[in-house]
CSV table of C-alpha atoms and ligand atoms in Angstrom, one decimal:
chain,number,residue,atom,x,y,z
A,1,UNK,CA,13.4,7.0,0.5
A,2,UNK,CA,15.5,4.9,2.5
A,3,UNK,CA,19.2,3.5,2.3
A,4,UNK,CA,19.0,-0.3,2.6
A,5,UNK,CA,21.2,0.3,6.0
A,6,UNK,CA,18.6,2.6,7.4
A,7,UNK,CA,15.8,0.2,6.1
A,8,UNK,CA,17.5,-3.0,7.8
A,9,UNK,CA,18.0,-0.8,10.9
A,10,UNK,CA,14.5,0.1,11.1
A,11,UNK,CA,12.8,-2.6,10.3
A,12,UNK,CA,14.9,-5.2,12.5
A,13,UNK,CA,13.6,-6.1,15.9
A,14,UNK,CA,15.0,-9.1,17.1
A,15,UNK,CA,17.0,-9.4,20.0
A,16,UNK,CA,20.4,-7.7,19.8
A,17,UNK,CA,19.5,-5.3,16.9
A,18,UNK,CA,19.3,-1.6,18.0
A,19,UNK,CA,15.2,-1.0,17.2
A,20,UNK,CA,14.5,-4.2,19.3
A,21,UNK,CA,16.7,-2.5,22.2
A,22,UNK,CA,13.8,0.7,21.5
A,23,UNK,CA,11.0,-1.5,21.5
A,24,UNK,CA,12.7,-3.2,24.4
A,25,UNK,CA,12.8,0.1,26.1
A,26,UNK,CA,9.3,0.5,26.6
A,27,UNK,CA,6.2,-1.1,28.3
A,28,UNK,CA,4.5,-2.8,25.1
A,29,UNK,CA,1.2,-4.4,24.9
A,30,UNK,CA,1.6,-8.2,24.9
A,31,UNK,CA,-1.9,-9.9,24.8
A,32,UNK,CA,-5.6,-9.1,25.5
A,33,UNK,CA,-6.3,-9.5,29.5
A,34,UNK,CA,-9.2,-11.3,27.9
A,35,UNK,CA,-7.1,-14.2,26.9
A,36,UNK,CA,-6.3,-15.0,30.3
A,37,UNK,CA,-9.5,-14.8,31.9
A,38,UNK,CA,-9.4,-16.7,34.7
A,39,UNK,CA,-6.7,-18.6,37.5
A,40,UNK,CA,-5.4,-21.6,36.0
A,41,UNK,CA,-6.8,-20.8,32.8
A,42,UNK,CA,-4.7,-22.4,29.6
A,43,UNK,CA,-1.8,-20.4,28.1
A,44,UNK,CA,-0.9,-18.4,25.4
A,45,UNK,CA,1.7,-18.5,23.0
A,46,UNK,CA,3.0,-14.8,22.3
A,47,UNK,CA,5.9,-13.9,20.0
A,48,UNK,CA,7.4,-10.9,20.2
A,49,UNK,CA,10.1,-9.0,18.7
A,50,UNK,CA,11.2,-12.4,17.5
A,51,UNK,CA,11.3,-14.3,21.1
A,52,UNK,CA,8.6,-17.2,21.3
A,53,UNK,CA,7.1,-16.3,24.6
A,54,UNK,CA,4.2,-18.1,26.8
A,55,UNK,CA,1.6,-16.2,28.9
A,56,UNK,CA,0.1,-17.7,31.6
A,57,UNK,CA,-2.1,-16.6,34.9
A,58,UNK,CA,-1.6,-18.8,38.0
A,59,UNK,CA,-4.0,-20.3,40.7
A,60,UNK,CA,-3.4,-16.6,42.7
A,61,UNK,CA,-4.0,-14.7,39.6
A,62,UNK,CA,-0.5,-13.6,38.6
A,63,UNK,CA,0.5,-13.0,35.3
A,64,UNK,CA,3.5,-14.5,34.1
A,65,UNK,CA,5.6,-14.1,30.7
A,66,UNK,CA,8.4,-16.7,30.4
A,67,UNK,CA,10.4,-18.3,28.1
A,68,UNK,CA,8.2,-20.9,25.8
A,69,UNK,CA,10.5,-23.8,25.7
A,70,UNK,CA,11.4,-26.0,29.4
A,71,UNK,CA,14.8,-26.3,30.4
A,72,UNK,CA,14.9,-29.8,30.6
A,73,UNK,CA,14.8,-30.8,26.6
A,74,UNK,CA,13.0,-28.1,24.9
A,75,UNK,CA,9.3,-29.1,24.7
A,76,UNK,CA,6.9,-26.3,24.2
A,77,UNK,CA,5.3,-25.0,27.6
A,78,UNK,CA,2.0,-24.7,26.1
A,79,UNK,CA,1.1,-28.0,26.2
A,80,UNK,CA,2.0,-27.3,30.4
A,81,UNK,CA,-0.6,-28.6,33.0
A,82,UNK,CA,-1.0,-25.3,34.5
A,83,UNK,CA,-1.7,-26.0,38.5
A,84,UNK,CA,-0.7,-25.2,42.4
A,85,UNK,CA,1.1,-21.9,41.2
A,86,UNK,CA,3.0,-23.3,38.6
A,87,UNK,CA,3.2,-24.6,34.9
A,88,UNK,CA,4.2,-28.1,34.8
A,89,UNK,CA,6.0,-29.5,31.9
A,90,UNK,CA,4.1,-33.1,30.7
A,91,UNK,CA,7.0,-34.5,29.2
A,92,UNK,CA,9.3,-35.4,32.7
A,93,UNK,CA,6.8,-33.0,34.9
A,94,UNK,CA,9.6,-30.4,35.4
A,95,UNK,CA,7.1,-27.1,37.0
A,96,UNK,CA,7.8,-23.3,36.4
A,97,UNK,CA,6.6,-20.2,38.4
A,98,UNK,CA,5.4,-16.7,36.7
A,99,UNK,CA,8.8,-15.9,37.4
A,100,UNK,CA,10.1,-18.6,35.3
A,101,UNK,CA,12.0,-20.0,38.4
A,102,UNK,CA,11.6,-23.9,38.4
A,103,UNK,CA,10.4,-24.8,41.8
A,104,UNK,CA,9.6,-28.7,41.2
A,105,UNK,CA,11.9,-31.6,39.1
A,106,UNK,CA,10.0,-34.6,40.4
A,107,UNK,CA,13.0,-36.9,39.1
A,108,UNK,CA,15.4,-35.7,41.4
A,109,UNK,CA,15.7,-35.5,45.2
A,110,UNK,CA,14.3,-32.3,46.8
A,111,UNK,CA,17.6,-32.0,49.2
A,112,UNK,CA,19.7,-32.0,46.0
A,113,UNK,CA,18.6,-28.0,45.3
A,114,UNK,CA,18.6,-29.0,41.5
A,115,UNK,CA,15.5,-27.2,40.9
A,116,UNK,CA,16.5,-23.6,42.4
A,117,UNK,CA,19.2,-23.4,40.0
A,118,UNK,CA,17.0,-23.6,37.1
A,119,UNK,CA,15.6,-20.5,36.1
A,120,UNK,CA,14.0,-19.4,32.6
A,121,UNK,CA,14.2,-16.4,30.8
A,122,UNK,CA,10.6,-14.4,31.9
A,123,UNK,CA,9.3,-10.7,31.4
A,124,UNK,CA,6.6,-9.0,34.0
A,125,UNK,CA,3.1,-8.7,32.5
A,126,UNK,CA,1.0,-6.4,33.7
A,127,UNK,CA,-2.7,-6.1,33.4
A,128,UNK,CA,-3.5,-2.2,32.6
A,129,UNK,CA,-7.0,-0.9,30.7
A,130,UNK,CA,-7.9,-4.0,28.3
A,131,UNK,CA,-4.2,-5.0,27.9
A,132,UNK,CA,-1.4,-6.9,29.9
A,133,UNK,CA,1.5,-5.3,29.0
A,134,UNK,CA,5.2,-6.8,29.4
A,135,UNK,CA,8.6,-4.5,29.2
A,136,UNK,CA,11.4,-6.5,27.7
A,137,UNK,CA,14.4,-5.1,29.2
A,138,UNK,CA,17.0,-4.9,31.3
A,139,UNK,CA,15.5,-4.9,34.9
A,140,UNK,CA,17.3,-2.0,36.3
A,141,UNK,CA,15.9,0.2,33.9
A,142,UNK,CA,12.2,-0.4,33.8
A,143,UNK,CA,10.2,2.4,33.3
A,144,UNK,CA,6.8,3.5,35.3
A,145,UNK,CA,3.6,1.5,34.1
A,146,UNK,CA,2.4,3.1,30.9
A,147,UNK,CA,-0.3,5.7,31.4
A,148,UNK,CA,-2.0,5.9,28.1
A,149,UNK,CA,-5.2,8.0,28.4
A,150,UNK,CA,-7.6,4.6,26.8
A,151,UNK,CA,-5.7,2.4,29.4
A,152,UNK,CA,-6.5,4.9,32.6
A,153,UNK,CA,-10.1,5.5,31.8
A,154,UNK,CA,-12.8,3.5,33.9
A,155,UNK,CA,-13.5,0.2,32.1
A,156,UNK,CA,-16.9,1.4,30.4
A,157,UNK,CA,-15.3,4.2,28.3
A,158,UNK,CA,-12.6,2.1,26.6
A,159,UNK,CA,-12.5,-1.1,24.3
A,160,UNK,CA,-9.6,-2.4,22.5
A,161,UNK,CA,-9.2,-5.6,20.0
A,162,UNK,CA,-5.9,-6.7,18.1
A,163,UNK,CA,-5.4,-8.0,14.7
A,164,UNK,CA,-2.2,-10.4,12.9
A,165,UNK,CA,-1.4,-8.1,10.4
A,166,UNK,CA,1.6,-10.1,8.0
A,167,UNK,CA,3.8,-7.1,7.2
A,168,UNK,CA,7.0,-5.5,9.4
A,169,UNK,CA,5.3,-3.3,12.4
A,170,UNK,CA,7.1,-0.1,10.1
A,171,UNK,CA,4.5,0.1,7.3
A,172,UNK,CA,1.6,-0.9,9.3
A,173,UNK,CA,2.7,2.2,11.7
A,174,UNK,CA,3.4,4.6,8.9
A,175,UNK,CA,-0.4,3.6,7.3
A,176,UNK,CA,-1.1,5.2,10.7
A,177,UNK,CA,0.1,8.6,10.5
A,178,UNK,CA,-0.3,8.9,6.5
A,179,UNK,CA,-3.3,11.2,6.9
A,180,UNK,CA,-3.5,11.7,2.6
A,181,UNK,CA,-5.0,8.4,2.0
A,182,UNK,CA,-8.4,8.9,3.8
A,183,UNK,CA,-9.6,10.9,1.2
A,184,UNK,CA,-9.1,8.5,-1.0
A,185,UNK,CA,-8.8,4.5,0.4
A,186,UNK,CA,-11.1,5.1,3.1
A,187,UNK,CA,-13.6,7.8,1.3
A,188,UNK,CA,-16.8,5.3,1.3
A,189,UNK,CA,-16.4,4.6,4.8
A,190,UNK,CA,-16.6,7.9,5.9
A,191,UNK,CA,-20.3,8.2,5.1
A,192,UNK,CA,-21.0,4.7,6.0
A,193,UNK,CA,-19.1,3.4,9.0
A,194,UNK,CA,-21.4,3.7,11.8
A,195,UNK,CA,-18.5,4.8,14.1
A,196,UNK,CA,-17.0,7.7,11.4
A,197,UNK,CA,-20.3,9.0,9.9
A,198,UNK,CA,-22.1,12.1,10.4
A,199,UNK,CA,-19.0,14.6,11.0
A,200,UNK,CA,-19.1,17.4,9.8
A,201,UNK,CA,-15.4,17.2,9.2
A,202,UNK,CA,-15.9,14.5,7.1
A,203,UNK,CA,-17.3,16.6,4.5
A,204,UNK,CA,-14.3,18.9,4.9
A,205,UNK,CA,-12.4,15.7,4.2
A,206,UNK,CA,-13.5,14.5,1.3
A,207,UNK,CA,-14.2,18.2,0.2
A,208,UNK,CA,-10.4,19.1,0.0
A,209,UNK,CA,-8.0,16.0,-1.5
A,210,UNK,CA,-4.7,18.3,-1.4
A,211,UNK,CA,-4.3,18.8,2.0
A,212,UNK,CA,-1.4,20.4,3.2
A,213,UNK,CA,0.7,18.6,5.6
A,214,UNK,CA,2.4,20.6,8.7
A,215,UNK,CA,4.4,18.2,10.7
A,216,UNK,CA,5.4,19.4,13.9
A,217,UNK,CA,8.1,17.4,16.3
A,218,UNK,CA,6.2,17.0,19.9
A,219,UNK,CA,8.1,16.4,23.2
A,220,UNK,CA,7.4,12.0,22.7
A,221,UNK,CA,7.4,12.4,18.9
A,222,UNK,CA,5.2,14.4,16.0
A,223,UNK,CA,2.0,16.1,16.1
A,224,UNK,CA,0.9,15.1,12.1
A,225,UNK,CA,-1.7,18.3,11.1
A,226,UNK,CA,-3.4,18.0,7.8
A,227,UNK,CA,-4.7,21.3,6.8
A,228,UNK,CA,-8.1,21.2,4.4
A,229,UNK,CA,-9.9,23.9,3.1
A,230,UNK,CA,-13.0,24.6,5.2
A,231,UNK,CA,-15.9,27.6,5.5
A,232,UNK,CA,-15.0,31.4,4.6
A,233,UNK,CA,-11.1,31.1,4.2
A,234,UNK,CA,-11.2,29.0,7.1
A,235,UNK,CA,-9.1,25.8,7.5
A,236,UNK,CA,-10.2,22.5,9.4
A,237,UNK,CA,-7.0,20.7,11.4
A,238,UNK,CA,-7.0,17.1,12.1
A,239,UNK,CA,-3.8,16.7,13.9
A,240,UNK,CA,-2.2,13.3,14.5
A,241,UNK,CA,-0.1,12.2,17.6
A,242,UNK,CA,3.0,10.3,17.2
A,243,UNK,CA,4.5,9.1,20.1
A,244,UNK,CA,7.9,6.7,19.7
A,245,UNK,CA,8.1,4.3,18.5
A,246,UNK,CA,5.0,2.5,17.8
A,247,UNK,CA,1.6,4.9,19.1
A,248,UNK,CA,-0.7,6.7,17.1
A,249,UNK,CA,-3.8,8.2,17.8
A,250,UNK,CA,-6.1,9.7,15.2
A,251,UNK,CA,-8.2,12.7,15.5
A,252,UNK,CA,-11.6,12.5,16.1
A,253,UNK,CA,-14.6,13.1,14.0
A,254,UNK,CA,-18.2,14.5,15.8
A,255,UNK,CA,-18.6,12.8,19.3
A,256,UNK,CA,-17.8,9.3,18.1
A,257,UNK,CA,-15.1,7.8,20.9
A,258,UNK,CA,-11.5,8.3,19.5
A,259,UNK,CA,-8.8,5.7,17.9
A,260,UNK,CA,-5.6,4.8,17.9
A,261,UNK,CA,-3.3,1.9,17.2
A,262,UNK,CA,-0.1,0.5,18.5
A,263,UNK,CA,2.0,-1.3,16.4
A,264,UNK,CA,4.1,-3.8,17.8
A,265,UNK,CA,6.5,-6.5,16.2
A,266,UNK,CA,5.6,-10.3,16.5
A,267,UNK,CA,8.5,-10.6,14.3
A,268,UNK,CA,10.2,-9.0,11.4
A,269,UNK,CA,8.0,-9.9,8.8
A,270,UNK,CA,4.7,-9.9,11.0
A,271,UNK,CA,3.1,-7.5,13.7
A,272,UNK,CA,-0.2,-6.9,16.3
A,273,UNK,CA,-1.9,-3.9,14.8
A,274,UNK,CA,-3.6,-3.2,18.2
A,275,UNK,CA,-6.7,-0.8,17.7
A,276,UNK,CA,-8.2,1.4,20.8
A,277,UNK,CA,-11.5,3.7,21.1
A,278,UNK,CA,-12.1,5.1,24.0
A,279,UNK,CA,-14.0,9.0,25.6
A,280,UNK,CA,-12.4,10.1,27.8
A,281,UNK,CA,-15.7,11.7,29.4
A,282,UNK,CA,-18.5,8.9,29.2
A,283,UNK,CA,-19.0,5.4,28.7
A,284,UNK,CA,-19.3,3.7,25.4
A,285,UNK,CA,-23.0,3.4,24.4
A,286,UNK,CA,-24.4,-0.3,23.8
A,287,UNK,CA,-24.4,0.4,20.3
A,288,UNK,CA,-21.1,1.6,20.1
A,289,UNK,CA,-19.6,-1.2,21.8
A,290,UNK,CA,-21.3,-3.5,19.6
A,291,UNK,CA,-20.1,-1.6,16.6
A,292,UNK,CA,-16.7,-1.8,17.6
A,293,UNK,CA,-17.4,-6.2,18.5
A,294,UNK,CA,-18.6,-6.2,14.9
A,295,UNK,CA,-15.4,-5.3,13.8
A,296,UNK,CA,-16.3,-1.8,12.2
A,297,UNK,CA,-14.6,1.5,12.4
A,298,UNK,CA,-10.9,0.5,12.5
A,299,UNK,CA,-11.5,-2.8,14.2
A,300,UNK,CA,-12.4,-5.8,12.1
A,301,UNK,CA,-13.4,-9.3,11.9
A,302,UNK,CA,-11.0,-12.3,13.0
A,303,UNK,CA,-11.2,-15.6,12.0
A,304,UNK,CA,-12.9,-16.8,15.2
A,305,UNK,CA,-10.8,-18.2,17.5
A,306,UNK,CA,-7.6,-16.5,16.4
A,307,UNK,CA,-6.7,-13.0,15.3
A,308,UNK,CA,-6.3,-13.4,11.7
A,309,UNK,CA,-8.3,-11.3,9.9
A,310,UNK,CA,-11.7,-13.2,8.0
A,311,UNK,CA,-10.3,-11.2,5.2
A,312,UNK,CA,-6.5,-11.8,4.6
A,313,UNK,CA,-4.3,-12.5,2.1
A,314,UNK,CA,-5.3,-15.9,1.0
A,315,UNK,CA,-9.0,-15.0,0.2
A,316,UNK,CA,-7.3,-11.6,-1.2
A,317,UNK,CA,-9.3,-9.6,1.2
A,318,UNK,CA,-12.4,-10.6,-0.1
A,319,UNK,CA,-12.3,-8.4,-2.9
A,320,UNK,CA,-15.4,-7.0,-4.6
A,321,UNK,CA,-15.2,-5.6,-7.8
A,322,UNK,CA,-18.1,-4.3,-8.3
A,323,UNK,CA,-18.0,-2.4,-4.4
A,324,UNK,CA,-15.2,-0.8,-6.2
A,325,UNK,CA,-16.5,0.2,-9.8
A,326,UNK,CA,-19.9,1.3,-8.2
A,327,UNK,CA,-17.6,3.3,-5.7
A,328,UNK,CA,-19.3,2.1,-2.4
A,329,UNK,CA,-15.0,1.1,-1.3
A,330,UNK,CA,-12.5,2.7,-3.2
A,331,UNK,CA,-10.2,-0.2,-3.2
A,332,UNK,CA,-12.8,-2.8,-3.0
A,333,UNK,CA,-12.5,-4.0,0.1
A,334,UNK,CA,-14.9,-3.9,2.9
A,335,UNK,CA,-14.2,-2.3,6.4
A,336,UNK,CA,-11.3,0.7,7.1
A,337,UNK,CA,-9.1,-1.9,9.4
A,338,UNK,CA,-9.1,-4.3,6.1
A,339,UNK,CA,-8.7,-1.6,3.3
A,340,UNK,CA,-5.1,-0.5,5.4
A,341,UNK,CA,-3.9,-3.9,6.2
A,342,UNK,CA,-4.1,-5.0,2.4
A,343,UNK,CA,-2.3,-2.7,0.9
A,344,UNK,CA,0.2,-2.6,3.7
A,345,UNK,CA,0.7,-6.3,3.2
A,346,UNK,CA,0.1,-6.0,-0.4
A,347,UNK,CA,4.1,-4.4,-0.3
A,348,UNK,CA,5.3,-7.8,1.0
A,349,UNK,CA,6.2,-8.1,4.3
A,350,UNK,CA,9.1,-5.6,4.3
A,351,UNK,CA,8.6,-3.1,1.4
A,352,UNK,CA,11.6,-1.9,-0.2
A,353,UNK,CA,12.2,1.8,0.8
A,354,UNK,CA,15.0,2.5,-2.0
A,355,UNK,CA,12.3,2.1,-4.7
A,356,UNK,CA,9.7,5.0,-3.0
A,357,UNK,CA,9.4,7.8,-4.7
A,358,UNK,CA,7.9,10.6,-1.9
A,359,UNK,CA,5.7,13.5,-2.0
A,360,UNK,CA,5.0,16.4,-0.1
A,361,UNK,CA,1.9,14.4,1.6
A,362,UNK,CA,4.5,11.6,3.4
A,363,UNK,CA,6.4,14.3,5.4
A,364,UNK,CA,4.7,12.9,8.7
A,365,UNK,CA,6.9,9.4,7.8
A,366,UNK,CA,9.7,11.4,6.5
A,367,UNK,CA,10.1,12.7,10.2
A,368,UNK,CA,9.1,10.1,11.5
A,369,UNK,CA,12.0,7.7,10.3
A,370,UNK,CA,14.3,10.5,11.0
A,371,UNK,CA,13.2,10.6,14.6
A,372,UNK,CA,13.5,7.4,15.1
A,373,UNK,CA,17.3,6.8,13.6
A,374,UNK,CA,18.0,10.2,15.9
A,375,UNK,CA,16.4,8.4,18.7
A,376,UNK,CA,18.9,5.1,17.9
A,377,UNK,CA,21.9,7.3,18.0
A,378,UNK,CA,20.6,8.9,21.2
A,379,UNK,CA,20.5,5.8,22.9
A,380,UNK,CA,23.2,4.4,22.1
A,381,UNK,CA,24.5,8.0,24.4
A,382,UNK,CA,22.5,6.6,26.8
A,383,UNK,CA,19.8,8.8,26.8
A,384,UNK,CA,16.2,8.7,27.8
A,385,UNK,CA,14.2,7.6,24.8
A,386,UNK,CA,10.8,9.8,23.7
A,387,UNK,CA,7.4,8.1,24.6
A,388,UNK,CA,9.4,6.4,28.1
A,389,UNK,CA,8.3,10.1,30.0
A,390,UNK,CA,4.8,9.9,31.6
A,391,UNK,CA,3.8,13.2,30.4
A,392,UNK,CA,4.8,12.3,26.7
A,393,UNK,CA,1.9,9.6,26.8
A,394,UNK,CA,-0.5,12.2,28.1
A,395,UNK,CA,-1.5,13.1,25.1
A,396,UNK,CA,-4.2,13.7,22.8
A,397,UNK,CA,-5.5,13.9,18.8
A,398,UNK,CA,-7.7,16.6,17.8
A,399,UNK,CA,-9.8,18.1,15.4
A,400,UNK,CA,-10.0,21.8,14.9
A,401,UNK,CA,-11.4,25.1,12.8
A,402,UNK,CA,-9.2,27.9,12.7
A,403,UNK,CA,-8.6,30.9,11.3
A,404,UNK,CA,-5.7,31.2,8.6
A,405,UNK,CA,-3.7,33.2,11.3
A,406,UNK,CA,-3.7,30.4,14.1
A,407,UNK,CA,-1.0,27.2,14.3
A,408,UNK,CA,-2.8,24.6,15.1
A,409,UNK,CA,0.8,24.0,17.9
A,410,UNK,CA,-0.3,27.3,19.4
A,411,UNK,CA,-4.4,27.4,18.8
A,412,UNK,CA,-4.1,23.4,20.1
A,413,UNK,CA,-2.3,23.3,22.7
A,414,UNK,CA,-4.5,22.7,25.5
A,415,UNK,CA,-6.2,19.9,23.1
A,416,UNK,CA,-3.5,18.0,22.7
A,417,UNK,CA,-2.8,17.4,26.0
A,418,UNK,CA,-5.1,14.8,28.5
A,419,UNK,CA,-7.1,17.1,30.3
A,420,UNK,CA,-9.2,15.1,32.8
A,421,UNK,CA,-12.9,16.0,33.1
A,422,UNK,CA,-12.5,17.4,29.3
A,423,UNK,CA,-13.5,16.0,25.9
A,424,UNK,CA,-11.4,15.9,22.8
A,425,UNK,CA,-11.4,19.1,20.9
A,426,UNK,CA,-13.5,17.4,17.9
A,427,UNK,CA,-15.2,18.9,14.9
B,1,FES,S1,11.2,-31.5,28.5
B,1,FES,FE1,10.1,-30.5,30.0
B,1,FES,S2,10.3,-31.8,31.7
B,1,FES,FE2,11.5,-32.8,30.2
B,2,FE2,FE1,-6.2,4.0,7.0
């Protein structure tokens, strides 16, 4: 349970509230590269964290993240002609750089210097992996370029898709570390899904549906272990990484590539779920790749054209009943991405925490909403913020057996680490 306070806190991201100076700590994804594909190719419209942004990639191929609106009277930049290096506003021609610096007012004499003096609020983007990512704050302390393992690997190991999901970016991201509900919401998918089936810890899964939490804090944020019963007094880890505020990355099952999400506020009552699988030792087969393009394992579907969901609230998530009595879905609806997203939204778009009644099961967001309003009054001390340190992104998920006198924090350690050349510990 939360305080109303401590909800507002941590659910508000707009500019000038303390979580959107957190998120505005960090290098954050901000679109596909894919939706810039070429020079001179249209813009994007990207919110985030409540500011209405525009993306756009110039005749030399440099990404630019400025302020949607021109400074002349307000008209929307993405109806810009983007040309010669610039975007040019079609209402009075007014033309912006990728720095947002206005370099051309055709209205007004060159010698008069208006143009230089007219400058509009812009971010870097950065193309890294799949993504281009922005940081948001204050120049002077911009961090490294994140160095997320799925973003580092060569282009043929890693794919990574992004979904609208209409709910605040705090229950989408604590769907991602609530381990307890895969034995129940996603239990039909672990059989089926091409890119979860055939693990043997799937059986151990949906063999044990008590499993005993151990949440551990980790240098960036939690390591999540969810302890099930497994062979001859043996138990079967799948341990979670949490890294502030917004990464999680799920263990893996067999040799399937490995998952993860970022969740990342468009505003407060909407986020990107962004969804990654990647090895880190070989490249994705054909069929796995097209898996992942068909939307299964924790990808999904998009209205083509967009990223809204083919299933979403309006069609209520394509709901079939009989999927549900005859127990191929639990919940009835199709695909794990889908099954999260609706009951995540299903709270309304910023559930109320006083109500909650918690169990032994939810400690992962127990700590993890106490780490984070630790990590608000640490930076208000000025202090670095977890996840901003290179090494706390080098990190990994994992899936282990071990006997009832090994810690997964001591057994694990070497697996939850990146260590190049090496696969995920997986079972
Ligand atoms: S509103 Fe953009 S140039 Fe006039
Ligand atoms: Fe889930």
């Amino acid at each position: 349970m939360l305080r109303k306070e401590q909800n507002d806190l941590l659910t508000q991201t707009g500019p000038g509230t303390p979580m959107g100076q957190m998120f505005r700590s960090h290098w954050m994804p901000a679109l596909l590269a894919r939706e810039l594909p070429e020079n001179e190719c249209p813009p994007v419209r990207v919110k985030l964290m409540s500011e209405r942004l525009l993306a756009f990639r110039d005749t030399e191929g440099r990404y630019g993240l400025i302020d949607e609106f021109c400074a002349h009277r307000g008209v929307s930049l993405w109806f810009g002609r983007n040309e010669e290096c610039g975007l040019r506003c079609p209402y009075h021609g007014w033309k912006y750089d990728v720095t947002g610096q206005c370099v051309d007012v055709p209205s007004e004499p060159a010698e008069s210097g208006f143009a230089k003096k007219i400058k509009l609020k812009s971010y870097p983007l950065v193309k890294r992996g799949d993504i281009l990512w922005t940081y948001m704050g204050p120049p002077d302390k911009q961090p490294p370029l994140p160095e997320w393992e799925f973003c580092m690997v060569p282009e043929d190991q890693t794919y990574t898709s992004k979904r609208l999901q209409e709910s605040n970016w705090l229950q989408a991201m604590e769907g991602g570390i609530d381990s307890s509900h895969v034995s129940f919401l996603h239990s039909g998918a672990l059989n089926t899904d091409p890119l979860f089936k055939g693990s043997k810890g799937n059986q151990y899964n949906l063999g044990d549906m008590k499993p005993v939490f151990e949440v551990v804090e980790s240098p960036g944020g939690l390591y999540i272990g969810a302890r099930r019963n497994a062979e001859n007094g043996s138990f079967y880890w799948r341990i979670t990484q949490w890294v502030m505020p917004a990464f999680t990355m799920i263990p893996p099952r067999a040799d399937h590539p490995v998952h993860g999400h970022f969740w990342v506020p468009i505003d407060d009552e909407n986020c990107w779920a962004w969804s990654f699988d990647y090895k880190s030792t070989r490249a994705l087969t054909p069929r796995e790749r097209a898996d992942m393009e068909a939307g299964h394992g924790v990808h999904n579907k998009n209205i083509p054209g967009t990223f809204r969901p083919a299933a979403n609230k309006d069609n209520d998530y394509l709901m079939d009943r009989a999927a549900q009595k005859r127990g191929d879905t639990f919940s009835g609806v199709e695909g794990i991405a889908m099954q999260d997203a609706s009951l995540q939204e299903s709270m309304g778009p910023i559930v109320d925490r006083t109500k909650e009644n918690l169990v032994s099961t939810d400690n992962g967001i127990i700590m993890a909403r106490h780490r984070l309003l630790r990590a608000l009054k640490a930076m208000e001390k000025g202090e670095t913020l977890p996840g901003i340190p290179l090494e706390h992104q080098r990190v990994r998920s994992a899936a282990l057996v071990l006997s009832p006198d090994q810690h997964f924090k001591e057994a694990g350690k070497e697996a939850l680490v990146v260590q190049p050349g090496k696969s995920h510990a997986t079972v």
